[in-house]
DNA sequence: TTGTAAGCGTTATCAT
DNA sequence: ATGATAACGCTTACAA
């Protein structure tokens, strides 16, 4: 059985109230008593029960973090940053990987609420793709909700937004300025963020007076081998393109590999741009130029916002985080 | 304010006991009453308080997961598997990234204990490198502790072990059989697991009657650029080796890149083997042959063991998980 | 089938 | 400076 303050109380000959005071470093306890109590705690290896504490205080200093899948490099780096910052502030992280199923997301959110987390952070725009974000707005009535890379309008909801649209548009524009007319776009999702990126691609073309061609837009699961195969097929079919922009680094690497496989020199005969500036872009050979939307910055800002909200301060419900294009050897631009 | 079973009780005209019964799907409640209570719950958007429940039952259906850093690909994939399996069983995961500091590991473990997690899973052999694993043995008096890829002897501690030693030894032996005599070994840590790998390298050499040369053992932080630079220097200095075995895929990729940078064809003039069979090994160009110690299998077995322990079954305190060498284009073997 | 009441381990408010 | 006690929201005998 676990030991309680009653055990400490009995063994040290003081009341549980005093034990509690010592435990919480409250003043109004004589130094002698304090020492005695601490000694007993040490001796019997006492660990306070956070439930009991949480029951009374109605806070357990824990924040729920929801994401599709931590094994995804991008999400893992976000979760890592969030967890670290939360811990610095004395909060724990209850991790919840939802997968793609909408019903699961809903019920997992309920689980987090029932564990009385002090806030919930949703990472990735997957949470607003289904259209039905009502349950999130509903949940925000109980605790503040922070979105990393997504936007939902609602009371007590705070959104960190990345300019995915502008970043892709500018990158594509640079390719166009570099003389490219036929640019392949590879994507894997149609979440909010995914649509923003695609719109960026299309807008850049339109602005340059280049027609949008469906055969130059390739949907493909985010899987290296599968992407490589599909891009390779396009190459073999002679669809004809001399630049590739991908919604994910993994696909960018696939594009590079598909080209090399066919003896197409990169970046001379084909330029490739990925997204996320992850370690994959650095592993690529040649190195993959990649768009960095700065998740880490988004996460830091998110935590900042959250603690501001905890303190009752007024914060904007959406904050835009800027990104940048990180150039490596897969492009000439 | 949050709603409680008292609110439901009042509004539906039944006692809190009945509300509780409905909440827990217990029998002995008339269908009519059940429906009425459920309707009220739905109406006022009731969320049960897990603290209160946990206080009485002394379990909150949550498992603590500790690792150095989830942004590490290997650890992220482990955490992902653990979280998923735990959730299937109805458990949440309290994530705790400790960083390298020993004192932090200690105190974070205390935090988990105070949150009354039902078990603690330690991922990675970092937890037993400091030598002082007393606090873990101590913690095991309160809850079962599972180690992924590490071994500590103690009551209520269960260890999933990987044969890092044998895997590296066999891989190096294969290189030796392939005609290599001067094989560079690159490593980044001296944790338990790290030492096992190195021992595997040395043993393979010794068994083949090849002397161990210090200049062929390179310590290097797990960082792509830094590793590439250091391995490159060795190449430039003419240290002379025609195969590289790395303790991490990231370093394997670095070795491949260092060689390519100098026009050394892979695998013809140099063979490279990495470790973990992560996505990095697939991104590498040419693809990196890599040792897979099967974290996912370790994690599944860990969860299996854990729930066996929960049910009071007797489980071995150490389980060995076998791995394999996954061959890609960076080797001829 | 339903209700009453004790108990879970804290914190906080009064007294003393 | 210290102690007694209510309160937190739930589960679960035990009664009715």
XYZ file of C-alpha atoms (C1' of nucleotides) in Angstrom:
698
model
C 0.000 0.000 0.000
C 1.052 3.573 -0.620
C 1.855 5.768 2.303
C -0.216 8.873 3.033
C 0.085 11.989 5.100
C -1.703 10.078 7.843
C 1.234 7.718 8.095
C 3.603 10.647 8.277
C 1.363 12.329 10.789
C 1.248 9.309 13.048
C 4.937 8.579 12.850
C 6.036 12.152 13.464
C 3.455 12.962 16.080
C 1.958 16.003 14.347
C -1.381 16.524 12.637
C -1.972 15.966 8.944
C -2.471 19.688 8.551
C 1.085 20.307 9.603
C 2.335 17.562 7.338
C 0.495 19.200 4.471
C 2.063 22.539 5.332
C 5.529 21.050 5.248
C 4.727 19.320 2.004
C 3.738 22.590 0.368
C 6.492 24.675 1.908
C 4.006 26.879 3.676
C 5.087 29.223 6.400
C 3.818 28.861 9.916
C 5.722 25.711 10.795
C 8.575 25.729 13.272
C 11.901 24.708 11.854
C 12.129 21.856 14.312
C 8.788 20.390 13.287
C 9.601 20.845 9.635
C 12.813 18.904 9.981
C 11.155 16.144 11.905
C 8.411 15.729 9.328
C 10.829 15.836 6.429
C 12.922 13.187 8.096
C 9.959 10.869 8.464
C 8.941 11.439 4.849
C 12.407 10.561 3.721
C 12.489 7.528 5.955
C 9.306 5.861 4.797
C 9.666 7.015 1.188
C 6.509 9.045 0.954
C 5.101 10.079 -2.436
C 2.181 12.529 -2.449
C -0.950 11.461 -4.267
C -1.661 13.815 -7.116
C -5.279 12.648 -7.491
C -6.199 13.755 -4.048
C -4.446 17.011 -4.615
C -6.075 17.427 -7.996
C -9.470 16.643 -6.563
C -9.286 19.553 -4.187
C -7.439 22.044 -6.356
C -9.087 21.000 -9.591
C -5.827 21.162 -11.461
C -3.280 18.456 -11.867
C -0.687 20.450 -13.743
C -0.992 18.349 -16.833
C -1.643 19.349 -20.417
C -3.059 17.012 -23.027
C -1.227 16.857 -26.342
C -3.048 15.343 -29.279
C -1.503 14.460 -32.610
C -2.033 11.906 -35.353
C 1.140 9.955 -34.789
C 4.347 10.750 -32.894
C 6.379 8.524 -35.116
C 6.011 11.196 -37.784
C 9.193 13.261 -37.694
C 7.415 16.590 -37.915
C 4.942 15.796 -35.169
C 7.605 14.213 -33.006
C 9.640 17.364 -33.086
C 6.579 19.404 -32.177
C 5.667 17.112 -29.294
C 9.253 17.161 -28.115
C 9.320 20.941 -27.978
C 5.938 21.172 -26.292
C 6.792 18.575 -23.695
C 10.061 20.257 -22.859
C 8.559 23.718 -22.480
C 5.655 22.433 -20.427
C 7.990 20.608 -18.098
C 10.022 23.743 -17.575
C 6.845 25.314 -16.299
C 6.113 22.367 -14.054
C 3.512 20.692 -16.212
C 3.310 17.120 -17.429
C 2.139 16.021 -20.849
C -0.550 13.483 -21.468
C 0.136 12.251 -24.972
C -2.648 11.148 -27.200
C -2.011 9.873 -30.708
C -5.342 9.715 -32.420
C -4.653 8.198 -35.794
C -6.786 9.328 -38.682
C -10.188 8.150 -37.491
C -12.503 11.068 -36.709
C -14.531 9.193 -34.130
C -11.373 8.320 -32.227
C -10.262 11.929 -32.116
C -13.557 12.808 -30.581
C -13.511 10.149 -27.907
C -9.845 10.631 -27.052
C -10.546 14.275 -26.454
C -13.221 13.221 -24.006
C -10.724 11.022 -22.223
C -8.365 13.954 -21.837
C -11.149 16.109 -20.474
C -12.130 13.459 -17.990
C -8.566 13.351 -16.773
C -9.038 17.022 -16.053
C -6.062 18.265 -17.987
C -5.488 21.982 -17.607
C -5.390 22.576 -21.350
C -5.297 20.685 -24.610
C -2.888 21.258 -27.459
C -3.837 19.930 -30.879
C -0.897 19.472 -33.213
C -1.472 19.404 -36.952
C -4.308 20.507 -39.132
C -5.794 17.029 -39.210
C -8.107 18.095 -36.441
C -10.027 20.479 -38.569
C -10.136 18.656 -41.854
C -13.266 16.623 -41.243
C -15.285 19.786 -41.167
C -16.905 18.857 -37.900
C -14.913 20.762 -35.342
C -17.910 21.262 -33.101
C -16.576 18.919 -30.460
C -13.446 21.034 -30.185
C -15.427 24.226 -29.710
C -17.463 22.387 -27.129
C -14.345 21.167 -25.302
C -13.013 24.725 -25.183
C -15.769 25.524 -22.719
C -13.922 23.406 -20.208
C -10.251 24.170 -20.864
C -8.224 26.388 -23.161
C -7.406 24.745 -26.461
C -4.361 25.532 -28.536
C -3.998 24.577 -32.187
C -0.587 24.210 -33.747
C -0.902 24.755 -37.446
C -4.635 24.981 -37.736
C -7.461 27.421 -37.293
C -10.813 27.104 -35.626
C -12.753 30.138 -34.557
C -14.132 29.825 -31.066
C -14.110 31.098 -27.531
C -11.043 29.955 -25.589
C -9.339 28.563 -28.706
C -5.939 29.904 -29.701
C -4.345 29.123 -33.045
C -0.742 29.134 -34.175
C -0.744 29.523 -37.913
C 1.932 28.931 -40.440
C 1.882 30.694 -43.753
C 1.965 27.460 -45.709
C 0.230 29.178 -48.583
C 2.739 32.001 -48.915
C 5.739 29.788 -48.384
C 4.841 27.414 -51.205
C 3.727 30.242 -53.476
C 7.044 32.032 -53.047
C 9.064 28.875 -53.522
C 7.235 28.028 -56.722
C 7.627 31.610 -57.905
C 11.343 31.333 -57.427
C 11.388 28.216 -59.560
C 9.389 30.011 -62.229
C 11.812 32.909 -62.138
C 14.530 30.331 -62.521
C 13.036 29.450 -65.899
C 10.794 26.528 -65.013
C 7.384 26.240 -66.627
C 6.429 22.669 -65.911
C 6.583 22.061 -62.185
C 5.285 18.872 -60.629
C 3.438 19.214 -57.350
C 3.309 16.173 -55.043
C 1.036 16.087 -52.004
C -0.347 13.590 -49.542
C -3.217 15.198 -47.664
C -6.067 17.587 -48.154
C -6.167 18.894 -44.635
C -6.407 22.632 -44.108
C -2.656 22.894 -44.247
C -2.516 20.616 -47.273
C -4.983 22.776 -49.162
C -3.049 25.914 -48.261
C 0.094 24.490 -49.757
C -1.636 23.407 -52.935
C -3.258 26.819 -53.280
C 0.180 28.358 -52.964
C 1.395 26.246 -55.853
C -1.576 27.092 -58.034
C -1.466 30.779 -57.217
C 2.191 31.071 -58.146
C 1.473 29.479 -61.512
C -1.559 31.629 -62.144
C 0.290 34.796 -61.221
C 2.927 33.906 -63.779
C 0.289 33.180 -66.393
C 1.052 29.479 -66.473
C -1.977 27.197 -66.811
C -2.566 24.628 -64.102
C -2.323 21.126 -65.484
C -3.850 18.216 -63.645
C -1.207 15.804 -64.863
C 1.342 17.855 -62.986
C -0.438 17.414 -59.687
C 0.284 14.085 -58.060
C -1.433 12.668 -55.040
C 0.608 10.096 -53.222
C 0.736 8.538 -49.774
C 3.570 9.820 -47.640
C 5.771 6.825 -48.165
C 9.240 6.985 -49.625
C 9.127 3.922 -51.831
C 5.607 4.523 -53.056
C 6.296 8.156 -53.893
C 9.510 7.251 -55.646
C 7.682 4.719 -57.750
C 4.867 7.084 -58.712
C 7.149 9.980 -59.552
C 9.329 7.555 -61.488
C 6.340 6.440 -63.519
C 5.571 10.025 -64.462
C 9.160 10.449 -65.516
C 9.022 7.268 -67.593
C 5.736 8.241 -69.199
C 7.387 11.402 -70.435
C 4.912 13.681 -68.684
C 7.705 16.188 -68.769
C 8.660 18.427 -65.863
C 11.941 19.855 -64.734
C 11.119 20.808 -61.177
C 9.243 19.159 -58.317
C 7.707 20.732 -55.249
C 6.551 18.374 -52.517
C 4.280 18.831 -49.540
C 6.561 16.578 -47.504
C 10.301 16.052 -47.277
C 9.833 12.322 -47.599
C 8.346 12.876 -51.025
C 11.092 15.322 -51.904
C 13.658 12.660 -51.134
C 11.622 10.262 -53.254
C 11.728 12.694 -56.160
C 15.490 13.015 -55.869
C 15.885 9.256 -55.786
C 13.559 8.714 -58.716
C 15.612 11.132 -60.776
C 18.952 9.646 -59.814
C 17.612 6.190 -60.597
C 17.067 7.386 -64.151
C 20.341 9.197 -64.494
C 18.756 12.641 -64.357
C 21.288 14.969 -62.710
C 20.039 17.085 -59.830
C 19.808 20.065 -59.760
C 21.060 20.527 -63.349
C 18.191 18.811 -65.141
C 15.671 18.827 -62.344
C 15.196 20.904 -59.212
C 13.423 19.573 -56.135
C 11.948 21.293 -53.099
C 10.620 19.527 -50.028
C 8.693 20.680 -46.972
C 9.515 20.769 -43.244
C 13.262 21.095 -43.378
C 13.500 17.864 -41.445
C 16.494 15.627 -41.016
C 15.354 13.806 -44.145
C 16.201 16.842 -46.241
C 19.706 16.753 -44.813
C 20.064 13.007 -45.370
C 19.136 13.342 -48.997
C 21.987 13.149 -51.485
C 22.195 15.714 -52.896
C 20.803 17.704 -49.971
C 17.172 18.652 -50.384
C 16.138 22.309 -50.485
C 13.195 22.512 -48.137
C 10.575 24.876 -46.807
C 10.803 25.331 -43.065
C 7.577 26.388 -41.406
C 9.253 26.475 -38.018
C 7.198 24.178 -35.848
C 9.529 24.730 -32.987
C 8.768 28.447 -33.014
C 5.062 27.684 -33.272
C 5.303 25.419 -30.264
C 7.202 27.914 -28.164
C 4.697 30.597 -28.998
C 1.905 28.194 -28.179
C 3.239 27.566 -24.701
C 3.762 31.257 -24.200
C 0.200 31.935 -25.183
C -1.094 29.155 -22.995
C 0.537 30.438 -19.856
C -0.605 33.928 -20.663
C -4.141 32.576 -20.841
C -3.645 30.734 -17.553
C -2.774 34.063 -15.983
C -5.922 35.588 -17.359
C -4.191 37.793 -19.879
C -5.832 38.644 -23.134
C -4.209 36.967 -26.112
C -5.028 37.101 -29.809
C -6.877 34.039 -31.006
C -4.542 33.607 -33.939
C -0.843 34.152 -34.284
C 1.018 33.858 -37.551
C 4.476 32.326 -37.508
C 6.719 33.045 -40.471
C 8.832 30.438 -42.208
C 11.636 30.346 -44.728
C 13.099 28.449 -47.640
C 16.258 26.583 -46.665
C 18.425 26.077 -49.702
C 20.494 22.964 -50.287
C 21.914 21.260 -53.335
C 18.716 20.036 -54.961
C 18.048 23.482 -56.397
C 19.970 26.136 -58.294
C 17.793 28.994 -57.092
C -17.703 25.043 -12.864
C -17.585 21.436 -13.922
C -20.665 19.338 -13.511
C -20.679 16.337 -11.174
C -22.805 13.299 -10.566
C -24.675 15.370 -8.000
C -25.894 17.671 -10.746
C -27.010 14.670 -12.768
C -28.596 13.160 -9.702
C -30.568 16.275 -8.923
C -31.688 16.889 -12.453
C -32.755 13.314 -13.106
C -34.301 12.694 -9.722
C -32.256 9.620 -8.831
C -29.451 9.117 -6.326
C -25.784 9.559 -7.112
C -25.303 5.837 -6.666
C -27.609 5.162 -9.564
C -25.874 7.780 -11.654
C -22.591 6.088 -10.886
C -24.044 2.743 -11.892
C -25.180 4.100 -15.218
C -21.809 5.709 -15.709
C -20.034 2.410 -15.235
C -22.509 0.296 -17.142
C -23.332 -1.736 -14.088
C -26.304 -4.017 -14.049
C -29.161 -3.478 -11.648
C -30.544 -0.341 -13.206
C -33.889 -0.328 -14.951
C -33.760 0.533 -18.597
C -36.065 3.478 -18.028
C -33.845 4.991 -15.358
C -30.749 4.358 -17.409
C -32.168 6.204 -20.363
C -33.276 9.105 -18.256
C -29.863 9.493 -16.640
C -28.051 9.182 -19.939
C -30.294 11.842 -21.399
C -29.483 14.261 -18.607
C -25.765 13.572 -18.933
C -25.935 14.280 -22.611
C -27.940 17.412 -22.027
C -25.653 19.108 -19.565
C -22.475 17.765 -21.154
C -21.165 15.848 -18.197
C -17.537 14.711 -18.057
C -16.554 12.370 -15.211
C -13.679 13.451 -13.025
C -10.893 10.931 -13.278
C -9.162 12.182 -10.121
C -12.077 11.354 -7.952
C -12.361 7.996 -9.576
C -8.633 7.421 -9.289
C -8.642 8.429 -5.650
C -11.036 5.676 -4.731
C -9.804 2.994 -7.090
C -6.168 3.921 -6.802
C -5.650 3.535 -10.521
C -6.075 6.125 -13.163
C -5.380 3.894 -16.131
C -2.301 5.803 -17.108
C 1.219 4.599 -17.746
C 4.271 6.811 -17.558
C 6.668 6.642 -20.494
C 10.137 8.033 -19.993
C 12.699 8.601 -22.717
C 15.542 10.972 -23.406
C 13.939 12.794 -26.269
C 10.944 11.990 -28.489
C 12.359 13.961 -31.354
C 14.844 11.122 -31.818
C 13.471 8.902 -34.573
C 14.183 5.670 -32.776
C 12.592 6.771 -29.532
C 9.663 8.374 -31.322
C 8.840 5.129 -33.016
C 9.038 3.315 -29.694
C 6.815 5.848 -27.947
C 4.388 5.704 -30.832
C 4.051 1.941 -30.570
C 3.732 1.997 -26.805
C 1.137 4.730 -26.825
C -0.941 2.947 -29.433
C -0.884 -0.401 -27.653
C -1.648 1.167 -24.301
C -4.583 3.039 -25.736
C -5.980 -0.147 -27.207
C -6.053 -1.463 -23.683
C -7.728 1.671 -22.406
C -4.667 3.304 -20.893
C -3.290 6.790 -21.402
C 0.364 7.693 -21.644
C 2.061 10.310 -19.559
C 5.103 11.264 -21.565
C 8.260 12.340 -19.883
C 11.328 13.331 -21.857
C 14.163 13.518 -19.422
C 17.094 14.775 -21.401
C 20.537 13.548 -20.416
C 20.747 14.961 -16.909
C 20.745 12.226 -14.282
C 19.197 14.375 -11.569
C 16.300 15.231 -13.865
C 15.613 11.583 -14.583
C 15.375 10.975 -10.892
C 13.007 13.813 -10.148
C 10.823 13.226 -13.192
C 10.347 9.670 -12.071
C 9.128 11.007 -8.752
C 6.645 13.213 -10.560
C 5.269 10.197 -12.408
C 4.955 8.282 -9.176
C 3.118 11.117 -7.529
C 0.677 11.135 -10.396
C 0.007 7.548 -9.453
C 0.649 6.059 -12.844
C -0.082 2.352 -12.975
C 3.318 1.496 -14.385
C 6.406 3.148 -15.810
C 8.111 2.264 -19.058
C 11.701 3.379 -19.530
C 12.785 3.538 -23.152
C 16.468 3.363 -23.998
C 19.497 2.237 -22.094
C 20.297 5.768 -21.008
C 18.535 5.019 -17.764
C 21.105 2.579 -16.601
C 24.288 4.161 -17.849
C 24.967 6.382 -14.859
C 25.509 3.332 -12.728
C 23.128 4.587 -10.092
C 19.927 2.783 -10.844
C 18.937 2.613 -7.209
C 16.091 5.056 -7.640
C 14.567 2.811 -10.291
C 14.724 -0.250 -8.058
C 13.175 1.871 -5.345
C 10.379 3.051 -7.642
C 9.607 -0.533 -8.586
C 8.315 -1.038 -5.062
C 5.394 1.152 -6.003
C 4.608 0.172 -9.594
C 5.884 -2.293 -12.158
C 8.717 -0.911 -14.257
C 9.465 -1.998 -17.787
C 12.744 -1.326 -19.528
C 12.943 -1.234 -23.289
C 16.470 -2.020 -24.331
C 18.110 -2.070 -20.962
C 18.637 -4.338 -17.999
C 18.351 -3.739 -14.304
C 17.942 -6.595 -11.898
C 15.238 -5.979 -9.351
C 11.902 -6.994 -7.972
C 9.009 -5.859 -10.190
C 11.325 -4.778 -13.010
C 10.913 -6.363 -16.438
C 13.449 -5.892 -19.208
C 13.155 -6.153 -22.971
C 16.600 -6.816 -24.306
C 17.971 -6.544 -27.754
C 20.973 -8.552 -28.816
C 22.920 -5.471 -29.850
C 26.133 -7.320 -29.197
C 25.360 -10.279 -31.425
C 23.857 -8.184 -34.168
C 26.913 -5.988 -34.555
C 29.278 -8.928 -34.159
C 27.549 -10.842 -36.925
C 27.380 -7.827 -39.223
C 31.084 -7.135 -38.777
C 31.847 -10.814 -39.303
C 30.016 -10.692 -42.603
C 32.140 -7.744 -43.670
C 35.266 -9.638 -42.684
C 34.116 -12.648 -44.682
C 33.597 -10.241 -47.546
C 37.312 -9.527 -47.465
C 37.496 -6.436 -45.283
C 40.274 -6.108 -42.735
C 40.172 -2.448 -41.851
C 36.705 -1.578 -40.661
C 35.913 1.788 -39.117
C 33.555 1.787 -36.150
C 31.620 4.988 -35.395
C 29.668 5.410 -32.172
C 28.032 8.150 -30.153
C 27.307 6.829 -26.689
C 28.696 4.550 -24.054
C 25.409 3.527 -22.555
C 24.816 -0.134 -21.869
C 23.518 -0.589 -25.367
C 26.388 1.429 -26.785
C 28.943 -0.743 -25.053
C 27.231 -3.905 -26.281
C 27.509 -2.732 -29.853
C 31.148 -1.814 -29.513
C 31.897 -5.157 -27.880
C 30.238 -6.842 -30.833
C 32.574 -5.014 -33.176
C 35.660 -5.882 -31.173
C 34.676 -9.483 -30.703
C 34.144 -10.025 -34.416
C 37.616 -8.668 -35.127
C 39.226 -10.704 -32.393
C 37.510 -13.883 -33.517
C 38.938 -13.322 -36.983
C 42.371 -12.677 -35.574
C 42.378 -9.033 -36.584
C 43.946 -6.636 -34.083
C 41.793 -3.838 -32.707
C 43.163 -0.466 -33.728
C 42.185 2.654 -31.834
C 42.444 4.827 -34.917
C 39.621 2.793 -36.432
C 37.272 3.581 -33.565
C 35.670 6.981 -33.891
C 33.590 8.711 -31.272
C 31.266 11.311 -32.674
C 28.105 13.103 -31.611
C 24.990 11.855 -33.358
C 24.802 14.685 -35.806
C 24.826 14.259 -39.542
C 27.073 17.149 -40.480
C 29.508 16.629 -37.639
C 29.829 12.918 -38.326
C 30.284 13.525 -42.030
C 33.060 15.972 -41.287
C 34.897 13.684 -38.883
C 34.656 10.623 -41.087
C 35.751 12.788 -44.004
C 38.823 13.883 -42.083
C 39.803 10.282 -41.461
C 39.400 9.601 -45.156
C 41.533 12.628 -46.026
C 44.220 11.705 -43.527
C 44.563 8.375 -45.284
C 43.772 6.363 -42.167
C 42.684 3.709 -44.582
C 39.510 1.659 -44.218
C 37.130 0.165 -46.727
C 34.109 -0.464 -44.556
C 32.271 1.476 -41.890
C 29.924 0.215 -39.200
C 27.955 2.835 -37.295
C 26.019 2.713 -34.057
C 23.399 4.997 -35.559
C 21.803 5.348 -38.985
C 22.463 9.070 -38.942
C 26.166 8.325 -38.801
C 25.824 5.701 -41.479
C 24.267 8.276 -43.778
C 27.116 10.612 -42.854
C 29.656 7.965 -43.862
C 27.944 7.471 -47.207
C 27.913 11.204 -47.812
C 31.546 11.639 -46.798
C 32.549 8.966 -49.287
C 30.453 10.362 -52.129
C 31.858 13.816 -51.433
C 35.291 12.372 -52.171
C 34.299 10.366 -55.187
C 34.598 7.046 -53.424
C 31.997 4.721 -54.956
C 29.678 2.889 -52.590
C 29.565 -0.053 -52.141
C 32.377 -0.852 -54.591
C 35.222 0.861 -52.729
C 33.580 1.192 -49.355
C 30.752 -0.627 -47.596
C 28.640 1.027 -44.917
C 26.301 -0.389 -42.289
C 24.048 1.673 -40.040
C 21.890 0.848 -37.044
C 18.133 0.999 -36.400
C 16.811 0.476 -39.890
C 15.093 3.832 -39.610
C 13.682 5.947 -42.393
C 17.100 7.578 -42.640
C 18.564 4.355 -43.982
C 15.926 4.386 -46.683
C 16.494 8.050 -47.506
C 20.192 7.498 -47.959
C 21.411 7.365 -51.542
C 22.520 4.679 -52.091
C 20.246 2.992 -49.563
C 21.947 2.186 -46.297
C 22.239 -1.402 -45.110
C 21.172 -1.282 -41.509
C 20.821 -3.417 -38.410
C 17.245 -3.592 -37.189
C 16.874 -4.369 -33.525
C 13.100 -4.290 -33.810
C 11.974 -1.726 -31.281
C 8.436 -2.196 -32.350
C 8.560 -5.861 -31.383
C 10.219 -4.932 -28.102
C 7.459 -2.476 -27.370
C 4.680 -4.903 -28.188
C 6.261 -7.518 -25.977
C 6.661 -4.926 -23.263
C 2.967 -4.115 -23.262
C 2.129 -7.782 -23.301
C 4.337 -8.358 -20.319
C 2.931 -5.362 -18.510
C -0.650 -6.511 -18.768
C 0.370 -9.992 -17.765
C 1.909 -8.476 -14.656
C -1.236 -6.435 -14.035
C -3.171 -9.680 -14.026
C -0.807 -11.144 -11.509
C 0.787 -13.595 -13.885
C 4.373 -14.591 -13.482
C 6.606 -13.207 -16.198
C 10.330 -13.568 -16.787
C 12.288 -10.512 -15.731
C 14.154 -10.418 -19.016
C 13.048 -11.160 -22.520
C 15.388 -11.208 -25.474
C 14.132 -9.853 -28.779
C 16.001 -10.896 -31.889
C 16.952 -8.537 -34.681
C 18.237 -8.771 -38.212
C 20.460 -7.162 -40.799
C 18.461 -5.389 -43.487
C 20.474 -5.227 -46.668
C 20.383 -2.266 -49.029
C 22.756 -0.856 -51.604
C 25.532 0.395 -49.336
C 26.931 -3.112 -48.992
C 27.812 -5.991 -51.275
C 27.399 -8.648 -48.595
C -34.125 -1.573 -8.408
C -32.665 2.185 -5.755
C -30.690 4.983 -1.880
C -27.486 6.004 2.152
C -23.145 6.594 3.762
C -18.270 5.562 4.309
C -13.914 6.084 2.337
C -10.106 7.470 -0.969
C -5.662 11.491 0.289
C -5.224 15.938 -0.131
C -5.885 21.257 0.867
C -7.886 24.986 3.259
C -10.611 27.182 6.763
C -11.338 27.787 11.162
C -10.283 27.357 15.892
C -7.052 27.019 19.594
C 2.545 27.190 15.578
C -0.617 23.554 15.420
C -4.911 20.769 15.156
C -9.746 19.430 13.881
C -12.725 19.224 10.170
C -15.115 20.134 5.835
C -14.738 19.752 1.051
C -13.338 17.830 -3.516
C -16.292 13.798 -6.886
C -16.423 9.283 -7.246
C -17.170 3.952 -6.111
C -19.082 0.554 -3.417
C -20.733 -2.139 0.359
C -24.824 -2.325 2.868
C -29.771 -1.195 3.576
C -34.224 -0.666 2.147
